[in-house]
Coordinates of C-alpha atoms in Angstrom, one line a residue:
M1 CA -3.5 17.6 13.4
L2 CA -3.7 14.0 14.5
E3 CA -4.1 14.8 18.2
Q4 CA -2.7 11.3 18.7
T5 CA -3.0 9.5 22.1
S6 CA -0.1 8.3 24.1
G7 CA -0.5 4.7 22.9
V8 CA -2.6 2.1 21.2
D9 CA -4.4 1.2 24.4
E10 CA -5.9 4.7 24.5
A11 CA -8.5 5.1 21.7
G12 CA -9.4 8.7 22.1
V13 CA -12.3 10.2 20.0
V14 CA -13.1 10.3 16.3
R15 CA -11.3 13.2 14.5
W16 CA -14.4 14.3 12.5
E17 CA -12.3 16.3 10.0
L18 CA -10.4 13.1 9.1
F19 CA -13.7 11.1 9.1
L20 CA -15.1 13.4 6.5
I21 CA -12.0 13.0 4.4
L22 CA -12.3 9.2 4.8
L23 CA -15.9 9.4 3.6
L24 CA -14.9 11.6 0.7
A25 CA -12.2 9.1 -0.3
W26 CA -14.7 6.2 -0.4
V27 CA -17.2 8.3 -2.4
L28 CA -14.5 9.0 -5.0
I29 CA -13.6 5.3 -5.1
Y30 CA -17.2 4.3 -5.5
F31 CA -17.9 6.6 -8.4
C32 CA -14.7 5.5 -10.0
I33 CA -15.5 1.8 -10.0
F34 CA -19.3 1.4 -9.7
K35 CA -19.6 0.8 -13.4
G36 CA -17.0 -2.0 -13.4
V37 CA -13.5 -2.4 -14.7
K38 CA -14.0 -0.3 -17.8
S39 CA -14.7 2.8 -15.8
T40 CA -11.8 2.0 -13.5
G41 CA -9.5 1.9 -16.6
K42 CA -10.6 5.3 -17.8
V43 CA -10.0 6.9 -14.4
V44 CA -6.5 5.3 -14.2
Y45 CA -5.5 7.1 -17.5
F46 CA -5.4 10.3 -15.4
T47 CA -4.5 9.1 -11.9
A48 CA -1.6 7.0 -13.2
L49 CA -0.1 9.6 -15.5
F50 CA -0.6 12.9 -13.6
P51 CA 1.9 12.0 -10.8
Y52 CA 4.7 11.7 -13.4
V53 CA 4.1 15.3 -14.4
I54 CA 4.3 16.4 -10.7
L55 CA 7.4 14.2 -10.0
I56 CA 9.3 15.6 -13.0
A57 CA 8.3 19.2 -12.0
L58 CA 9.4 18.7 -8.4
L59 CA 12.7 17.1 -9.6
I60 CA 13.5 20.1 -11.8
N61 CA 12.7 22.5 -8.9
N62 CA 14.6 20.5 -6.3
A63 CA 17.7 20.0 -8.4
Q64 CA 18.2 23.8 -8.4
L65 CA 18.2 24.0 -4.5
P66 CA 21.4 24.1 -2.5
G67 CA 22.4 20.8 -1.1
A68 CA 20.3 18.8 -3.6
I69 CA 23.3 17.2 -5.3
D70 CA 24.5 15.9 -1.9
G71 CA 21.1 14.3 -1.4
I72 CA 21.1 12.6 -4.8
K73 CA 24.7 11.3 -4.2
F74 CA 23.4 9.8 -0.9
F75 CA 20.7 8.1 -2.9
I76 CA 22.7 6.6 -5.7
V77 CA 26.0 5.7 -3.9
P78 CA 25.5 2.2 -2.5
E79 CA 26.5 1.0 1.0
W80 CA 27.7 -2.5 0.0
D81 CA 27.7 -3.8 3.5
K82 CA 23.9 -3.4 3.7
L83 CA 23.6 -6.2 1.1
L84 CA 24.7 -8.7 3.8
S85 CA 21.6 -7.9 5.9
V86 CA 18.7 -10.2 5.2
E87 CA 16.3 -7.6 6.6
V88 CA 17.2 -5.3 3.7
W89 CA 16.3 -8.0 1.1
V90 CA 13.1 -8.8 2.9
N91 CA 12.0 -5.1 3.0
A92 CA 13.0 -4.6 -0.6
A93 CA 11.0 -7.6 -1.7
A94 CA 8.0 -6.3 0.4
Q95 CA 8.3 -2.9 -1.3
I96 CA 8.2 -4.5 -4.8
F97 CA 5.4 -6.8 -3.8
N98 CA 3.3 -3.9 -2.5
S99 CA 4.1 -1.5 -5.4
I100 CA 3.3 -4.0 -8.1
G101 CA 0.5 -5.8 -6.2
I102 CA 1.8 -9.3 -6.1
G103 CA -0.1 -11.5 -3.7
F104 CA -3.1 -9.3 -3.2
G105 CA -5.3 -11.0 -5.7
S106 CA -5.8 -7.7 -7.6
L107 CA -3.7 -8.8 -10.6
M108 CA -5.8 -11.9 -11.0
A109 CA -9.0 -10.0 -10.7
M110 CA -8.0 -7.5 -13.3
S111 CA -6.4 -10.0 -15.6
S112 CA -9.7 -12.0 -15.7
Y113 CA -11.0 -9.2 -17.9
N114 CA -8.2 -9.6 -20.5
S115 CA -8.9 -11.1 -23.9
F116 CA -7.8 -14.8 -24.2
N117 CA -5.0 -14.0 -26.5
N118 CA -3.6 -11.0 -24.5
N119 CA 0.2 -10.8 -24.4
V120 CA 0.7 -11.3 -20.7
L121 CA 4.6 -11.4 -21.0
K122 CA 4.6 -7.9 -22.6
D123 CA 2.3 -6.5 -19.9
T124 CA 4.4 -8.1 -17.1
L125 CA 7.6 -6.7 -18.4
T126 CA 6.1 -3.3 -19.1
I127 CA 4.6 -2.9 -15.6
S128 CA 7.7 -4.2 -13.9
I129 CA 10.0 -1.8 -15.7
L130 CA 7.7 1.2 -15.3
N131 CA 7.4 0.4 -11.6
S132 CA 11.1 0.3 -11.1
V133 CA 11.7 3.5 -13.2
T134 CA 9.0 5.3 -11.2
S135 CA 10.5 4.2 -7.9
I136 CA 13.9 5.5 -9.0
L137 CA 12.4 8.8 -10.2
A138 CA 10.6 9.3 -6.9
G139 CA 13.9 8.5 -5.1
F140 CA 15.6 11.3 -6.9
V141 CA 12.8 13.7 -6.0
I142 CA 12.7 12.7 -2.3
F143 CA 16.5 12.7 -1.7
S144 CA 17.1 16.0 -3.6
A145 CA 14.7 17.5 -1.0
F146 CA 16.5 15.7 1.8
G147 CA 19.8 17.2 0.6
Y148 CA 18.2 20.7 0.7
M149 CA 16.8 20.1 4.2
S150 CA 20.2 18.8 5.3
H151 CA 21.8 22.0 4.0
L152 CA 19.3 24.2 5.8
Q153 CA 19.4 22.4 9.1
G154 CA 23.1 21.4 9.1
I155 CA 22.5 17.8 10.0
P156 CA 23.5 14.6 8.1
I157 CA 21.1 13.3 5.5
S158 CA 21.0 9.9 7.2
D159 CA 19.3 11.6 10.2
L160 CA 16.5 12.8 7.9
A161 CA 15.9 9.6 6.1
V162 CA 12.7 8.1 7.8
D163 CA 10.1 5.6 6.6
G164 CA 6.4 5.3 7.0
P165 CA 3.9 8.1 7.1
G166 CA 6.4 10.5 8.6
L167 CA 8.3 10.7 5.3
V168 CA 5.3 12.0 3.4
Y169 CA 3.4 14.0 5.9
I170 CA 6.1 15.4 8.2
V171 CA 9.6 15.5 6.6
Y172 CA 8.7 16.4 3.0
P173 CA 6.2 19.2 3.9
Q174 CA 9.1 20.8 5.9
A175 CA 11.0 21.0 2.6
F176 CA 8.1 22.7 0.9
A177 CA 8.0 25.4 3.5
N178 CA 11.4 26.6 2.4
M179 CA 10.8 26.3 -1.4
P180 CA 9.9 29.2 -3.7
V181 CA 6.1 29.4 -4.2
S182 CA 5.7 26.9 -1.4
Q183 CA 1.9 26.9 -1.4
L184 CA 1.8 25.9 -5.1
W185 CA 4.2 23.0 -4.6
A186 CA 2.4 21.8 -1.5
V187 CA -0.9 21.8 -3.4
M188 CA 0.5 20.0 -6.4
F189 CA 2.3 17.4 -4.2
F190 CA -0.8 16.5 -2.1
F191 CA -3.0 16.4 -5.2
M192 CA -0.5 13.9 -6.6
L193 CA -0.9 11.9 -3.4
L194 CA -4.7 12.0 -3.9
C195 CA -4.1 10.6 -7.4
L196 CA -1.8 7.9 -6.0
G197 CA -4.3 7.2 -3.3
L198 CA -6.9 6.5 -6.0
D199 CA -4.5 4.8 -8.3
S200 CA -1.9 3.5 -5.8
E201 CA 0.6 1.8 -8.0
V202 CA -1.7 1.0 -10.9
V203 CA -5.0 0.6 -8.9
N204 CA -3.7 -2.0 -6.5
R205 CA -4.9 -0.7 -3.1
T206 CA -8.2 0.9 -3.8
F207 CA -9.9 0.2 -7.2
A208 CA -8.4 -3.2 -7.6
M209 CA -8.8 -4.4 -4.1
V210 CA -12.5 -3.5 -4.0
E211 CA -12.8 -5.1 -7.4
V212 CA -11.2 -8.3 -6.0
M213 CA -13.9 -8.4 -3.3
V214 CA -16.7 -7.6 -5.8
T215 CA -15.5 -10.1 -8.5
S216 CA -15.0 -12.9 -6.0
L217 CA -18.4 -12.6 -4.4
M218 CA -20.2 -12.0 -7.6
D219 CA -18.6 -15.0 -9.3
E220 CA -19.5 -17.3 -6.3
F221 CA -22.8 -15.9 -5.2
H222 CA -24.1 -14.0 -8.2
Q223 CA -27.7 -15.2 -8.0
Q224 CA -28.1 -14.7 -4.3
L225 CA -26.5 -11.2 -4.4
M226 CA -28.6 -10.0 -7.3
T227 CA -31.7 -11.3 -5.6
F228 CA -31.0 -9.1 -2.6
F229 CA -29.3 -6.1 -4.2
K230 CA -31.0 -6.1 -7.6
R231 CA -28.2 -4.2 -9.2
K232 CA -24.4 -4.6 -9.1
E233 CA -24.0 -0.8 -8.4
L234 CA -25.8 -1.3 -5.1
F235 CA -23.7 -4.2 -4.1
V236 CA -20.5 -2.2 -4.8
L237 CA -22.0 0.6 -2.7
A238 CA -22.5 -1.8 0.2
I239 CA -18.9 -3.0 -0.1
C240 CA -17.6 0.6 -0.1
G241 CA -19.8 1.5 2.8
A242 CA -18.6 -1.5 4.9
A243 CA -15.0 -0.6 4.1
C244 CA -15.6 3.0 5.1
L245 CA -17.0 1.9 8.5
L246 CA -14.0 -0.4 9.0
G247 CA -11.7 2.6 8.4
I248 CA -13.2 4.6 11.4
P249 CA -10.6 3.4 13.9
L250 CA -8.0 4.8 11.6
V251 CA -9.5 8.3 11.9
M252 CA -9.7 8.3 15.7
Q253 CA -6.9 9.8 17.8
V254 CA -5.4 6.2 18.1
G255 CA -5.5 6.0 14.3
I256 CA -1.8 6.4 13.6
Y257 CA -1.0 3.5 15.9
V258 CA -3.7 1.3 14.3
F259 CA -2.3 2.2 10.8
Q260 CA 1.3 1.4 11.8
L261 CA 0.2 -1.9 13.3
M262 CA -1.8 -3.0 10.3
D263 CA 0.8 -1.8 7.9
H264 CA 3.6 -3.7 9.7
Y265 CA 1.7 -7.0 9.9
T266 CA 0.1 -6.9 6.5
A267 CA 2.5 -5.1 4.2
I268 CA 5.5 -7.2 5.4
V269 CA 4.4 -10.2 7.4
S270 CA 1.3 -11.4 5.5
I271 CA 2.4 -10.6 2.0
M272 CA 5.9 -12.0 2.4
F273 CA 4.4 -15.2 3.8
L274 CA 1.9 -15.5 1.0
A275 CA 4.2 -14.7 -1.9
F276 CA 7.5 -16.1 -0.7
F277 CA 6.0 -19.1 1.1
E278 CA 8.4 -21.6 -0.3
V279 CA 11.5 -19.3 -0.5
I280 CA 11.9 -16.7 2.2
L281 CA 9.5 -17.3 5.0
I282 CA 12.1 -18.6 7.3
F283 CA 14.2 -15.5 6.9
S284 CA 11.2 -13.2 7.6
I285 CA 10.7 -15.0 10.9
I286 CA 14.4 -15.0 11.9
Q287 CA 14.8 -11.3 11.2
F288 CA 11.3 -10.4 12.5
K289 CA 11.0 -7.2 14.6
P290 CA 7.9 -6.1 16.4
A291 CA 5.9 -3.2 15.1
R292 CA 6.8 0.3 16.4
Y293 CA 5.9 3.9 15.6
E294 CA 8.8 6.2 16.0
D295 CA 9.9 5.6 19.6
Y296 CA 6.7 4.0 20.7
V297 CA 6.8 0.2 21.0
F298 CA 3.4 -1.5 20.8
P299 CA 2.5 -3.6 23.9
P300 CA 2.3 -7.4 23.7
W301 CA -1.5 -7.5 23.3
A302 CA -1.3 -5.1 20.4
Q303 CA 1.4 -7.3 18.8
G304 CA -1.0 -10.2 19.3
V305 CA -3.7 -8.3 17.4
G306 CA -1.2 -7.6 14.7
W307 CA -0.6 -11.4 14.3
V308 CA -4.3 -12.0 14.2
I309 CA -4.5 -9.5 11.3
A310 CA -1.6 -11.2 9.6
M311 CA -3.1 -14.7 10.1
G312 CA -6.3 -13.5 8.5
S313 CA -4.7 -14.0 5.2
I314 CA -1.9 -16.5 6.1
I315 CA -4.2 -19.2 7.6
W316 CA -6.0 -19.9 4.3
I317 CA -2.9 -21.6 2.8
P318 CA -2.8 -24.5 5.3
L319 CA -6.6 -24.6 5.6
G320 CA -7.0 -24.7 1.8
A321 CA -4.4 -27.6 1.6
V322 CA -6.2 -29.5 4.4
H323 CA -9.6 -28.9 2.8
T324 CA -8.4 -30.1 -0.6
L325 CA -6.9 -33.3 0.8
W326 CA -10.1 -33.9 2.8
V327 CA -12.6 -33.6 -0.1
L328 CA -10.5 -35.4 -2.8
P329 CA -11.3 -39.1 -3.3
G330 CA -8.7 -41.7 -2.2
S331 CA -6.7 -42.1 0.9
F332 CA -3.1 -41.9 2.1
M333 CA -3.5 -45.5 3.3
Q334 CA -4.7 -46.6 -0.1
V335 CA -2.1 -48.5 -2.2
T336 CA -2.3 -48.2 -6.0
H337 CA -1.1 -50.9 -8.3

């Protein structure tokens, strides 16, 4: 389906089927958020709750399949020696940061709409607990399917456990092909992914990230933007249109490599730097591994592009500090009495 090229240095052509899906995704995003955060909240009632229905239904179905118990045991029985690996802790932290939305600015953008007396502690605990419970529930669903696939293929579960897009779009659909009423489960599963794509861990990646851009620019340049666009809905349309155009490289034949490169350098490098700046940055650099897609290792120039992508968010920390020190009155050489 991807018709992927042999590497990131071979762009290929646009996959028009995927481009139309990209366009449809941004149309859905626009109509979900163009009226502001209130309309976003209404959409989330469905997109955030429906996946739970599908996950529970899939778990009930998967638990009845042969080998499912072995997969669940593989999931819940810990390998204690892994706790000694710093990489495991870094990846676990990156997963939590991405799933909750820490460091992206989306939480601050959304919280700015809260009432002044809103109970932030209650919201924080609720979201954190629900996020962890959801991750555990999804783990039972995924690994029960892994156990079933291991039973069918006669290979260890550890050889099936992969990460990245291969898990969702390659390994798991193989499990559907052998399930009763496979077409129904496949449709339900990918419809759930659509909901998660719109919602993405409580509107972090789509609604909220667009809202971050809209809110930031509107707060800073409201008069100029309204003079040009006249209405906020048109400004949101321009943001969504620009984001759609920026997504075109991802729907080319080179797209899977572009995705893996961006995901590696933003989901792990940038976010860990931004959020764990004072605690774990050092460990991230010591344990850093270059991006790769399956057996393909990105060439040095592509790794350099990845670092440029990562620095796009990292560089603002030192620049902000230097700017603040520059514009504030006083001097390092000035002695106070």
